[in-house]
mmCIF file of C-alpha atoms in Angstrom:
data_model
loop_
_atom_site.group_PDB
_atom_site.id
_atom_site.type_symbol
_atom_site.label_atom_id
_atom_site.label_comp_id
_atom_site.label_asym_id
_atom_site.label_seq_id
_atom_site.Cartn_x
_atom_site.Cartn_y
_atom_site.Cartn_z
ATOM 1 C CA UNK A 1 80.156 155.159 0.759
ATOM 2 C CA UNK A 2 79.558 152.268 3.132
ATOM 3 C CA UNK A 3 83.033 150.749 3.469
ATOM 4 C CA UNK A 4 81.912 147.126 3.410
ATOM 5 C CA UNK A 5 81.606 144.208 1.084
ATOM 6 C CA UNK A 6 78.089 142.962 0.417
ATOM 7 C CA UNK A 7 77.093 139.456 -0.569
ATOM 8 C CA UNK A 8 73.767 138.650 -2.214
ATOM 9 C CA UNK A 9 72.168 135.722 -4.023
ATOM 10 C CA UNK A 10 70.037 135.652 -7.159
ATOM 11 C CA UNK A 11 68.955 133.221 -9.850
ATOM 12 C CA UNK A 12 70.053 135.516 -12.688
ATOM 13 C CA UNK A 13 73.035 137.800 -13.152
ATOM 14 C CA UNK A 14 72.963 141.589 -13.245
ATOM 15 C CA UNK A 15 73.405 143.084 -16.701
ATOM 16 C CA UNK A 16 74.089 146.534 -18.045
ATOM 17 C CA UNK A 17 70.327 146.879 -18.411
ATOM 18 C CA UNK A 18 69.473 146.117 -14.804
ATOM 19 C CA UNK A 19 69.463 143.956 -11.705
ATOM 20 C CA UNK A 20 68.090 140.453 -11.314
ATOM 21 C CA UNK A 21 64.398 140.309 -10.456
ATOM 22 C CA UNK A 22 64.863 138.715 -7.056
ATOM 23 C CA UNK A 23 67.931 139.547 -4.967
ATOM 24 C CA UNK A 24 68.304 138.253 -1.427
ATOM 25 C CA UNK A 25 70.778 139.363 1.209
ATOM 26 C CA UNK A 26 73.391 136.966 2.495
ATOM 27 C CA UNK A 27 76.083 138.868 4.371
ATOM 28 C CA UNK A 28 78.097 142.046 4.733
ATOM 29 C CA UNK A 29 81.519 142.679 6.225
ATOM 30 C CA UNK A 30 83.039 145.984 7.342
ATOM 31 C CA UNK A 31 86.329 147.315 5.961
ATOM 32 C CA UNK A 32 87.375 144.297 3.915
ATOM 33 C CA UNK A 33 86.300 141.411 1.749
ATOM 34 C CA UNK A 34 86.580 138.403 4.063
ATOM 35 C CA UNK A 35 87.871 135.037 2.965
ATOM 36 C CA UNK A 36 84.356 133.607 3.284
ATOM 37 C CA UNK A 37 82.935 136.033 0.701
ATOM 38 C CA UNK A 38 85.804 135.337 -1.699
ATOM 39 C CA UNK A 39 85.415 131.574 -1.425
ATOM 40 C CA UNK A 40 81.675 131.788 -1.955
ATOM 41 C CA UNK A 41 82.220 133.342 -5.413
ATOM 42 C CA UNK A 42 85.198 131.136 -6.291
ATOM 43 C CA UNK A 43 83.576 128.824 -8.874
ATOM 44 C CA UNK A 44 82.581 130.057 -12.319
ATOM 45 C CA UNK A 45 83.842 133.434 -11.133
ATOM 46 C CA UNK A 46 83.112 136.396 -13.369
ATOM 47 C CA UNK A 47 82.959 140.168 -13.226
ATOM 48 C CA UNK A 48 79.425 141.516 -13.484
ATOM 49 C CA UNK A 49 77.982 145.029 -13.354
ATOM 50 C CA UNK A 50 77.540 146.334 -9.860
ATOM 51 C CA UNK A 51 73.997 146.484 -8.559
ATOM 52 C CA UNK A 52 74.995 149.320 -6.206
ATOM 53 C CA UNK A 53 77.747 151.377 -7.824
ATOM 54 C CA UNK A 54 78.062 152.863 -11.270
ATOM 55 C CA UNK A 55 81.115 150.787 -12.090
ATOM 56 C CA UNK A 56 82.296 147.317 -12.987
ATOM 57 C CA UNK A 57 82.696 146.065 -9.416
ATOM 58 C CA UNK A 58 80.458 143.053 -8.985
ATOM 59 C CA UNK A 59 81.659 139.456 -8.833
ATOM 60 C CA UNK A 60 79.412 136.471 -9.464
ATOM 61 C CA UNK A 61 80.030 132.818 -8.702
ATOM 62 C CA UNK A 62 78.230 129.491 -8.549
ATOM 63 C CA UNK A 63 76.183 129.312 -5.337
ATOM 64 C CA UNK A 64 76.152 125.565 -4.694
ATOM 65 C CA UNK A 65 79.837 124.983 -5.311
ATOM 66 C CA UNK A 66 80.927 128.094 -3.401
ATOM 67 C CA UNK A 67 78.742 127.220 -0.412
ATOM 68 C CA UNK A 68 80.073 123.640 -0.391
ATOM 69 C CA UNK A 69 83.684 124.877 -0.465
ATOM 70 C CA UNK A 70 83.123 127.274 2.423
ATOM 71 C CA UNK A 71 81.313 124.695 4.557
ATOM 72 C CA UNK A 72 84.041 122.095 3.902
ATOM 73 C CA UNK A 73 86.711 124.613 4.873
ATOM 74 C CA UNK A 74 84.813 125.599 8.025
ATOM 75 C CA UNK A 75 84.717 121.923 8.977
ATOM 76 C CA UNK A 76 88.512 121.568 8.813
ATOM 77 C CA UNK A 77 89.155 124.976 10.381
ATOM 78 C CA UNK A 78 86.893 123.932 13.255
ATOM 79 C CA UNK A 79 88.973 120.836 13.947
ATOM 80 C CA UNK A 80 91.647 123.008 15.567
ATOM 81 C CA UNK A 81 89.929 126.167 16.776
ATOM 82 C CA UNK A 82 90.390 126.913 20.454
ATOM 83 C CA UNK A 83 87.195 128.965 20.949
ATOM 84 C CA UNK A 84 84.911 126.149 19.839
ATOM 85 C CA UNK A 85 81.647 127.527 21.147
ATOM 86 C CA UNK A 86 82.093 130.915 19.427
ATOM 87 C CA UNK A 87 83.286 129.270 16.230
ATOM 88 C CA UNK A 88 80.408 126.774 16.180
ATOM 89 C CA UNK A 89 77.965 129.650 16.614
ATOM 90 C CA UNK A 90 79.460 131.433 13.583
ATOM 91 C CA UNK A 91 79.308 128.234 11.533
ATOM 92 C CA UNK A 92 75.668 127.619 12.511
ATOM 93 C CA UNK A 93 74.679 131.198 11.585
ATOM 94 C CA UNK A 94 76.531 130.969 8.286
ATOM 95 C CA UNK A 95 75.020 127.602 7.383
ATOM 96 C CA UNK A 96 71.500 128.715 8.294
ATOM 97 C CA UNK A 97 71.738 131.807 6.088
ATOM 98 C CA UNK A 98 73.253 129.897 3.164
ATOM 99 C CA UNK A 99 70.590 127.186 3.416
ATOM 100 C CA UNK A 100 67.801 129.762 3.655
ATOM 101 C CA UNK A 101 68.846 131.965 0.732
ATOM 102 C CA UNK A 102 69.797 129.337 -1.869
ATOM 103 C CA UNK A 103 69.934 130.589 -5.430
ATOM 104 C CA UNK A 104 71.941 129.961 -8.582
ATOM 105 C CA UNK A 105 74.564 132.684 -8.013
ATOM 106 C CA UNK A 106 76.360 134.534 -5.278
ATOM 107 C CA UNK A 107 76.789 138.216 -6.114
ATOM 108 C CA UNK A 108 79.618 139.999 -4.321
ATOM 109 C CA UNK A 109 79.626 143.785 -4.279
ATOM 110 C CA UNK A 110 83.254 144.759 -3.799
ATOM 111 C CA UNK A 111 83.312 148.369 -5.056
ATOM 112 C CA UNK A 112 83.394 150.104 -1.679
ATOM 113 C CA UNK A 113 86.423 148.061 -0.605
ATOM 114 C CA UNK A 114 88.231 148.236 -3.943
ATOM 115 C CA UNK A 115 87.901 152.028 -3.857
ATOM 116 C CA UNK A 116 90.054 151.971 -0.711
ATOM 117 C CA UNK A 117 92.955 150.449 -2.706
ATOM 118 C CA UNK A 118 95.756 152.554 -4.179
ATOM 119 C CA UNK A 119 95.312 151.064 -7.640
ATOM 120 C CA UNK A 120 92.378 151.904 -9.932
ATOM 121 C CA UNK A 121 89.235 149.962 -9.028
ATOM 122 C CA UNK A 122 89.019 148.270 -12.419
ATOM 123 C CA UNK A 123 92.616 147.012 -12.149
ATOM 124 C CA UNK A 124 91.949 145.803 -8.606
ATOM 125 C CA UNK A 125 88.795 144.014 -9.816
ATOM 126 C CA UNK A 126 90.655 142.260 -12.623
ATOM 127 C CA UNK A 127 93.380 141.116 -10.202
ATOM 128 C CA UNK A 128 90.775 139.966 -7.655
ATOM 129 C CA UNK A 129 88.912 137.810 -10.187
ATOM 130 C CA UNK A 130 91.836 136.540 -12.252
ATOM 131 C CA UNK A 131 94.354 135.875 -9.504
ATOM 132 C CA UNK A 132 93.329 136.423 -5.884
ATOM 133 C CA UNK A 133 90.058 134.457 -5.778
ATOM 134 C CA UNK A 134 91.410 131.442 -7.727
ATOM 135 C CA UNK A 135 94.532 131.358 -5.528
ATOM 136 C CA UNK A 136 92.445 131.380 -2.338
ATOM 137 C CA UNK A 137 90.151 128.650 -3.665
ATOM 138 C CA UNK A 138 93.166 126.484 -4.527
ATOM 139 C CA UNK A 139 94.595 126.993 -1.025
ATOM 140 C CA UNK A 140 91.239 126.125 0.541
ATOM 141 C CA UNK A 141 90.831 122.986 -1.578
ATOM 142 C CA UNK A 142 94.350 121.867 -0.658
ATOM 143 C CA UNK A 143 93.710 122.539 3.039
ATOM 144 C CA UNK A 144 90.509 120.490 2.912
ATOM 145 C CA UNK A 145 92.465 117.657 1.299
ATOM 146 C CA UNK A 146 95.019 117.812 4.128
ATOM 147 C CA UNK A 147 97.766 119.202 1.890
ATOM 148 C CA UNK A 148 98.133 122.797 3.053
ATOM 149 C CA UNK A 149 98.636 122.825 6.824
ATOM 150 C CA UNK A 150 100.454 126.176 6.914
ATOM 151 C CA UNK A 151 97.675 128.029 5.075
ATOM 152 C CA UNK A 152 95.052 126.250 7.190
ATOM 153 C CA UNK A 153 96.836 127.316 10.382
ATOM 154 C CA UNK A 154 96.721 130.964 9.263
ATOM 155 C CA UNK A 155 93.031 130.697 8.288
ATOM 156 C CA UNK A 156 92.293 129.064 11.631
ATOM 157 C CA UNK A 157 94.233 131.701 13.566
ATOM 158 C CA UNK A 158 92.326 134.476 11.792
ATOM 159 C CA UNK A 159 88.940 132.791 11.832
ATOM 160 C CA UNK A 160 87.111 135.822 13.180
ATOM 161 C CA UNK A 161 88.277 138.143 10.406
ATOM 162 C CA UNK A 162 87.896 135.400 7.782
ATOM 163 C CA UNK A 163 84.470 134.019 8.668
ATOM 164 C CA UNK A 164 82.686 136.216 11.221
ATOM 165 C CA UNK A 165 80.450 138.576 9.236
ATOM 166 C CA UNK A 166 76.957 140.000 9.567
ATOM 167 C CA UNK A 167 74.635 137.372 8.058
ATOM 168 C CA UNK A 168 71.131 138.672 7.506
ATOM 169 C CA UNK A 169 68.433 139.023 4.858
ATOM 170 C CA UNK A 170 68.516 142.807 5.186
ATOM 171 C CA UNK A 171 71.863 144.395 4.417
ATOM 172 C CA UNK A 172 72.984 148.043 4.255
ATOM 173 C CA UNK A 173 71.961 147.962 0.592
ATOM 174 C CA UNK A 174 68.813 145.911 0.171
ATOM 175 C CA UNK A 175 66.684 145.566 -2.911
ATOM 176 C CA UNK A 176 62.938 145.298 -3.227
ATOM 177 C CA UNK A 177 62.287 141.854 -4.593
#
């Protein structure tokens, strides 16, 4: 197992019968599901069949709205980051990949990370989609609106773990499109 979260984009959702026709790579992150991946799937969030694992461990979300939320949050995080040059480089890489790979949906593969949890993967998936992702999106929206300075300060202080991922078309698991 490749202990990372994987983020893809597609114009259709995976089903029990198969994967979308065209799947493009967005990003992968080692050993966790970063805040950026969670925010990108935070609108119209739903559990979908995994395209990698034989389990119910995929999360889909609206591409346009998720990308807008992340870019808005990066803007306000960047207003107080001390390592501006490094941060701006991460933002530029993220924006370029999101602009390049536009689709209807983000598809987050979380199975490898959820398997590291103590609770059953299906329970962890339900909690992730029903509680954790919506809570993070609400915090991000409030921070963007200037109403959640404490949460923003934590996100800013952990910007590398929250936003610095491997953005590339070719991920550990890539699909022939």
